[in-house]
Amino acid sequence: MAISVDTVYKTVLLILNKEQRGYMTPDEFNKIGTQVQRELFEKCFEDLNQQVRTPQTDMDYADRVALTDEKIAEFKTENNQTVAEKAIGVTNPTSNIFTVPSELYKLGSVTYEPSSNIYPEMQRLGRSEFYNIRKAPLTTPTKNFPVYLYEDNKCIVYPTDIINVDHIKMQYVKKPTDIRWGYSIGGLGQYVFTNYPYVATAINIGDLTGSISSNDTTGITIATYPAATYTSTGNNQTAVFSVTVIGGTISSVNVTSQGSGYSVGDEITFAASDFPGTALSGSAVVTLTEANLFSGSQQGYIDFGLQTSEQTELILNILLYAGIVIRDPQIIQVAQSELQQDKINEKS
């Protein structure tokens, strides 16, 4: 289960403001939080390496190797390799190169799964082994005993008749996603947390009137029409809008539910038929810009991907950086002292 980015941010602000030490903006928090998450993520691998070299207890919840591996397990996943293309610059020009997922951080294993009951794990080879193993008939790779070379974020797979990207599975540890405390600006200029997940292709909640590119609606009805669902042209993705009609013309469009799957340039058409019982005719068109999407704004949140047991250390590390940002040595010293004590307790 992820750690709530809103909970962490509010806790950090509470600690900082209690002693009137200063303030950390959402943008500062997002950058520092992402950095701290990466550091704690990296630390898991070093801790696991240290723990496997020391005696362990077999008691439940006290096996440090298992506990550390559980922290890494939050990022373990499996995925298909994405693109098969002809290899360039290898001994056999008919061999296949498979491009691995962009989120990959540490490679675990690669399997060949052509059917539901055949799962041979591929043998990973170095460059010299990769060239030499194919020279002798007894060691030549087959579909039952496939091999691969992993270089430059690509896997070169043998035998060369393995070409289907859906049959090549990769088990790996993925990179942590950058955290995001998403916000909108309130009426008093304050930061207001946007309590919905970040989706790059979603439309910003709020006023969309400024993006009306054409407005050919005519009529005499004066009314406000509550939220209704419309379909954007070209991609069949939906969001929910509240549309106001004044003086027979669509005067404002507000997004009340963000939807997903939108792109810059998408056109959302509000036809007269969307307003039954009115005298409207024609249509109004909203053309989306980059600023209308989550990817071009600060809306939407992304939680920390770390295990919940890391929350205390996460907050302390963020406070450590906060002390540097606001130039308060006392905060730095207190955070460092707490972190050092945690490390002693973990490794003693």
Coordinates of C-alpha atoms in Angstrom, one line a residue:
M1 CA 0.0 0.0 0.0
A2 CA 1.3 3.4 -1.0
I3 CA 2.1 6.3 1.4
S4 CA -0.3 9.2 1.0
V5 CA 1.6 12.2 -0.4
D6 CA -1.0 14.5 1.2
T7 CA -0.4 13.0 4.6
V8 CA 3.4 13.4 4.3
Y9 CA 3.2 16.9 3.1
K10 CA 0.8 18.1 5.8
T11 CA 3.0 16.4 8.5
V12 CA 6.1 18.1 7.2
L13 CA 4.3 21.5 7.2
L14 CA 3.0 20.9 10.7
I15 CA 6.5 20.2 12.1
L16 CA 8.0 23.1 10.3
N17 CA 5.3 25.6 11.2
K18 CA 5.0 24.5 14.9
E19 CA 8.3 26.3 15.6
Q20 CA 7.7 28.9 12.9
R21 CA 10.7 27.5 11.0
G22 CA 9.5 28.4 7.5
Y23 CA 7.4 27.0 4.7
M24 CA 7.9 24.5 1.9
T25 CA 6.0 25.1 -1.3
P26 CA 4.3 22.2 -3.1
D27 CA 6.8 22.4 -5.9
E28 CA 9.7 22.2 -3.5
F29 CA 8.1 19.3 -1.7
N30 CA 7.5 17.4 -4.9
K31 CA 11.1 17.7 -6.0
I32 CA 12.5 16.9 -2.5
G33 CA 10.0 14.1 -2.0
T34 CA 11.0 12.5 -5.3
Q35 CA 14.7 12.7 -4.4
V36 CA 14.1 11.2 -0.9
Q37 CA 12.0 8.4 -2.3
R38 CA 14.8 7.5 -4.8
E39 CA 17.4 7.5 -1.9
L40 CA 15.3 5.2 0.3
F41 CA 14.6 3.0 -2.7
E42 CA 18.3 2.7 -3.5
K43 CA 19.0 2.0 0.2
C44 CA 16.9 -1.1 0.2
F45 CA 19.3 -2.9 -2.1
E46 CA 22.3 -2.0 0.1
D47 CA 20.4 -3.1 3.2
L48 CA 19.5 -6.4 1.6
N49 CA 23.1 -7.0 0.6
Q50 CA 24.2 -6.4 4.2
Q51 CA 21.5 -8.5 5.8
V52 CA 22.1 -11.6 3.7
R53 CA 25.6 -11.6 5.1
T54 CA 24.5 -11.7 8.7
P55 CA 22.8 -14.3 10.8
Q56 CA 19.0 -14.0 10.8
T57 CA 16.1 -15.1 13.0
D58 CA 13.4 -17.2 11.6
M59 CA 10.7 -15.6 13.8
D60 CA 7.7 -14.0 12.1
Y61 CA 8.1 -10.3 11.3
A62 CA 11.7 -10.3 12.5
D63 CA 13.6 -11.8 9.5
R64 CA 15.4 -8.7 8.2
V65 CA 16.1 -10.3 4.8
A66 CA 12.5 -11.0 4.3
L67 CA 11.4 -7.5 5.6
T68 CA 13.9 -5.7 3.3
D69 CA 12.8 -7.8 0.3
E70 CA 9.2 -6.9 1.0
K71 CA 10.2 -3.2 0.6
I72 CA 11.7 -4.0 -2.8
A73 CA 8.6 -6.1 -3.7
E74 CA 6.5 -2.9 -3.9
F75 CA 8.4 -2.3 -7.2
K76 CA 8.7 -5.8 -8.6
T77 CA 6.6 -6.4 -11.7
E78 CA 6.4 -8.3 -14.9
N79 CA 5.9 -7.0 -18.4
N80 CA 6.2 -7.9 -22.1
Q81 CA 9.2 -6.6 -24.0
T82 CA 7.9 -4.0 -26.3
V83 CA 9.5 -3.9 -29.8
A84 CA 11.2 -6.7 -31.8
E85 CA 13.5 -5.4 -34.6
K86 CA 16.3 -6.8 -36.6
A87 CA 19.6 -6.7 -34.9
I88 CA 22.3 -4.4 -36.3
G89 CA 26.0 -5.0 -35.8
V90 CA 25.7 -8.6 -34.4
T91 CA 27.2 -11.7 -35.8
N92 CA 23.9 -13.1 -37.0
P93 CA 22.0 -10.3 -38.8
T94 CA 18.7 -12.3 -38.5
S95 CA 18.7 -12.3 -34.7
N96 CA 16.1 -10.3 -32.8
I97 CA 16.5 -7.3 -30.5
F98 CA 13.7 -6.7 -28.0
T99 CA 13.4 -3.3 -26.4
V100 CA 12.7 -3.5 -22.6
P101 CA 10.2 -1.4 -20.7
S102 CA 11.3 2.2 -20.0
E103 CA 10.4 1.8 -16.3
L104 CA 13.0 -1.0 -15.8
Y105 CA 15.5 -0.3 -13.0
K106 CA 17.1 -3.7 -12.2
L107 CA 16.6 -6.7 -14.4
G108 CA 15.6 -9.9 -12.7
S109 CA 14.9 -12.7 -15.3
V110 CA 13.7 -13.1 -18.8
T111 CA 11.4 -16.0 -19.8
Y112 CA 10.1 -17.4 -23.1
E113 CA 6.4 -18.2 -22.8
P114 CA 5.0 -19.4 -26.1
S115 CA 2.1 -21.3 -24.5
S116 CA 0.3 -21.7 -21.2
N117 CA 2.5 -24.6 -20.0
I118 CA 6.0 -23.8 -21.3
Y119 CA 8.0 -21.3 -19.3
P120 CA 11.7 -21.8 -20.0
E121 CA 13.8 -19.1 -18.3
M122 CA 16.4 -17.7 -20.6
Q123 CA 20.1 -17.9 -19.7
R124 CA 21.8 -14.5 -19.5
L125 CA 25.2 -14.4 -21.2
G126 CA 28.0 -12.0 -21.4
R127 CA 29.3 -10.7 -24.8
S128 CA 32.0 -13.3 -25.3
E129 CA 29.8 -16.2 -24.1
F130 CA 27.1 -15.0 -26.4
Y131 CA 29.3 -15.3 -29.4
N132 CA 31.0 -18.6 -28.4
I133 CA 28.0 -20.6 -27.3
R134 CA 26.6 -20.7 -30.8
K135 CA 29.8 -22.2 -32.3
A136 CA 29.3 -25.8 -31.0
P137 CA 26.2 -27.8 -32.0
L138 CA 25.8 -29.1 -28.4
T139 CA 25.6 -25.6 -26.9
T140 CA 23.6 -23.9 -29.7
P141 CA 20.5 -22.2 -28.1
T142 CA 17.1 -23.7 -28.8
K143 CA 13.5 -22.7 -28.0
N144 CA 13.7 -25.0 -25.0
F145 CA 17.0 -23.5 -23.9
P146 CA 17.0 -19.9 -25.1
V147 CA 19.6 -17.3 -24.2
Y148 CA 19.9 -13.5 -24.3
L149 CA 22.4 -10.7 -24.1
Y150 CA 21.3 -7.6 -22.2
E151 CA 23.0 -4.4 -23.4
D152 CA 21.9 -0.8 -24.0
N153 CA 18.4 -1.3 -22.6
K154 CA 17.8 -4.1 -25.2
C155 CA 17.8 -7.9 -25.1
I156 CA 19.3 -9.8 -28.1
V157 CA 17.6 -13.2 -28.0
Y158 CA 18.6 -16.6 -29.5
P159 CA 17.4 -18.7 -31.2
T160 CA 16.5 -16.2 -33.9
D161 CA 13.1 -17.7 -34.6
I162 CA 11.8 -16.3 -31.3
I163 CA 10.1 -13.2 -32.8
N164 CA 6.8 -12.7 -31.0
V165 CA 7.0 -9.8 -28.4
D166 CA 4.1 -11.3 -26.5
H167 CA 6.1 -14.4 -25.8
I168 CA 9.0 -12.6 -24.2
K169 CA 8.3 -11.8 -20.5
M170 CA 10.6 -9.8 -18.3
Q171 CA 10.6 -9.8 -14.5
Y172 CA 12.2 -6.7 -13.0
V173 CA 12.3 -4.0 -10.4
K174 CA 10.8 -0.8 -11.8
K175 CA 11.8 2.8 -11.1
P176 CA 9.8 4.7 -8.5
T177 CA 7.4 7.2 -10.1
D178 CA 8.0 10.9 -9.3
I179 CA 5.6 11.9 -6.5
R180 CA 3.2 14.8 -7.0
W181 CA 1.2 16.8 -4.5
G182 CA -1.3 18.2 -7.0
Y183 CA -3.0 21.5 -6.4
S184 CA -5.2 24.2 -7.7
I185 CA -5.2 27.9 -6.6
G186 CA -8.0 28.8 -4.3
G187 CA -9.9 32.1 -4.1
L188 CA -7.5 33.6 -1.6
G189 CA -4.4 32.5 -3.6
Q190 CA -3.9 29.4 -1.4
Y191 CA -2.8 26.0 -2.5
V192 CA -5.8 23.6 -2.6
F193 CA -5.0 19.8 -2.7
T194 CA -6.6 18.2 -5.8
N195 CA -7.9 14.9 -4.3
Y196 CA -7.9 12.8 -7.5
P197 CA -5.1 10.8 -9.0
Y198 CA -2.8 12.2 -11.7
V199 CA -3.6 11.0 -15.2
A200 CA -1.5 12.8 -17.9
T201 CA -4.3 12.6 -20.4
A202 CA -7.1 13.9 -18.1
I203 CA -8.7 17.4 -18.4
N204 CA -8.1 19.9 -15.6
I205 CA -11.0 20.3 -13.2
G206 CA -12.4 23.8 -13.5
D207 CA -13.2 26.5 -16.1
L208 CA -12.7 25.5 -19.7
T209 CA -14.4 28.5 -21.2
G210 CA -11.2 30.1 -22.5
S211 CA -10.6 27.2 -24.8
I212 CA -13.9 27.6 -26.7
S213 CA -12.6 27.8 -30.3
S214 CA -16.0 28.3 -32.0
N215 CA -19.4 29.1 -30.7
D216 CA -22.2 28.9 -33.3
T217 CA -25.1 28.3 -30.9
T218 CA -28.2 30.4 -31.3
G219 CA -31.6 30.5 -29.5
I220 CA -33.6 32.3 -26.9
T221 CA -33.5 30.1 -23.8
I222 CA -31.8 31.4 -20.7
A223 CA -30.8 28.6 -18.4
T224 CA -27.9 26.8 -16.6
Y225 CA -27.6 23.1 -17.4
P226 CA -26.0 20.9 -14.7
A227 CA -23.3 18.4 -15.3
A228 CA -23.8 16.2 -18.4
T229 CA -21.5 13.7 -20.1
Y230 CA -20.2 14.5 -23.6
T231 CA -17.9 12.6 -25.9
S232 CA -14.9 14.3 -27.4
T233 CA -14.4 14.0 -31.2
G234 CA -11.8 11.5 -32.4
N235 CA -11.0 9.4 -29.3
N236 CA -14.3 8.5 -27.7
Q237 CA -13.1 9.4 -24.2
T238 CA -15.5 11.1 -21.8
A239 CA -15.4 13.7 -19.2
V240 CA -18.2 15.5 -17.4
F241 CA -19.0 19.1 -18.0
S242 CA -21.3 21.7 -16.5
V243 CA -22.4 24.0 -19.4
T244 CA -24.1 27.4 -18.9
V245 CA -26.4 28.8 -21.6
I246 CA -27.2 32.5 -21.3
G247 CA -29.1 34.5 -23.9
G248 CA -29.4 31.5 -26.2
T249 CA -25.6 31.0 -26.4
I250 CA -23.2 28.7 -24.5
S251 CA -21.4 31.1 -22.3
S252 CA -19.3 28.9 -20.1
V253 CA -18.0 25.3 -19.8
N254 CA -16.7 23.8 -16.6
V255 CA -15.1 20.4 -16.1
T256 CA -16.5 18.5 -13.1
S257 CA -15.0 15.1 -13.8
Q258 CA -11.6 14.8 -15.6
G259 CA -12.0 11.7 -17.7
S260 CA -8.9 10.4 -19.5
G261 CA -7.5 9.7 -22.9
Y262 CA -7.4 13.3 -24.2
S263 CA -4.6 14.9 -26.3
V264 CA -3.7 18.4 -27.3
G265 CA -5.8 19.5 -30.2
D266 CA -8.8 17.2 -29.3
E267 CA -12.1 19.0 -30.1
I268 CA -15.1 18.6 -27.7
T269 CA -18.3 19.5 -29.5
F270 CA -21.4 20.6 -27.6
A271 CA -24.3 20.3 -30.1
A272 CA -27.7 21.8 -29.7
S273 CA -29.1 18.3 -29.4
D274 CA -27.3 18.0 -26.1
F275 CA -29.7 20.5 -24.6
P276 CA -33.2 19.0 -25.1
G277 CA -36.1 21.4 -24.7
T278 CA -34.1 24.5 -25.7
A279 CA -34.3 26.6 -28.8
L280 CA -30.6 26.2 -29.4
S281 CA -29.2 25.3 -32.8
G282 CA -25.6 24.8 -34.1
S283 CA -22.8 23.9 -31.7
A284 CA -19.9 25.1 -29.6
V285 CA -16.4 23.6 -29.9
V286 CA -13.7 23.5 -27.2
T287 CA -10.2 22.8 -28.6
L288 CA -7.9 21.4 -25.9
T289 CA -4.5 23.0 -25.3
E290 CA -1.5 21.7 -23.2
A291 CA -2.6 23.9 -20.3
N292 CA -6.0 22.1 -20.3
L293 CA -4.5 18.7 -19.5
F294 CA -3.1 17.4 -16.2
S295 CA 0.3 17.0 -18.0
G296 CA 0.4 20.8 -18.5
S297 CA -0.8 21.8 -15.0
Q298 CA -0.3 21.0 -11.3
Q299 CA -3.5 19.1 -10.8
G300 CA -3.7 15.4 -9.7
Y301 CA -1.7 13.6 -7.1
I302 CA 0.8 10.7 -7.2
D303 CA 1.5 8.9 -3.9
F304 CA 4.8 7.6 -2.7
G305 CA 5.4 4.1 -3.9
L306 CA 7.4 3.1 -0.8
Q307 CA 6.1 0.5 1.7
T308 CA 4.1 2.2 4.6
S309 CA 6.8 1.1 7.1
E310 CA 9.1 3.7 5.5
Q311 CA 6.8 6.7 6.3
T312 CA 8.7 7.8 9.4
E313 CA 12.1 7.8 7.7
L314 CA 10.6 9.4 4.7
I315 CA 9.3 12.4 6.7
L316 CA 12.6 12.7 8.6
N317 CA 14.6 12.8 5.3
I318 CA 12.3 15.4 3.8
L319 CA 12.7 17.5 7.0
L320 CA 16.5 17.2 6.6
Y321 CA 16.3 18.6 3.1
A322 CA 13.8 21.2 4.3
G323 CA 16.3 22.5 6.8
I324 CA 18.8 23.0 4.0
V325 CA 16.2 24.8 1.8
I326 CA 15.2 27.2 4.6
R327 CA 18.7 27.3 6.0
D328 CA 17.9 26.2 9.5
P329 CA 20.8 24.2 11.0
Q330 CA 18.7 23.1 14.0
I331 CA 16.2 21.2 11.8
I332 CA 19.1 19.5 10.0
Q333 CA 20.7 18.5 13.2
V334 CA 17.5 17.1 14.7
A335 CA 16.6 15.1 11.6
Q336 CA 20.2 13.8 11.2
S337 CA 20.2 12.6 14.8
E338 CA 16.8 10.8 14.4
L339 CA 17.9 9.1 11.2
Q340 CA 21.3 8.0 12.7
Q341 CA 19.5 6.4 15.6
D342 CA 17.1 4.6 13.2
K343 CA 20.1 3.2 11.3
I344 CA 21.8 2.0 14.6
N345 CA 18.6 0.2 15.6
E346 CA 18.2 -1.4 12.2
K347 CA 21.7 -2.8 12.0
S348 CA 22.6 -3.6 15.6

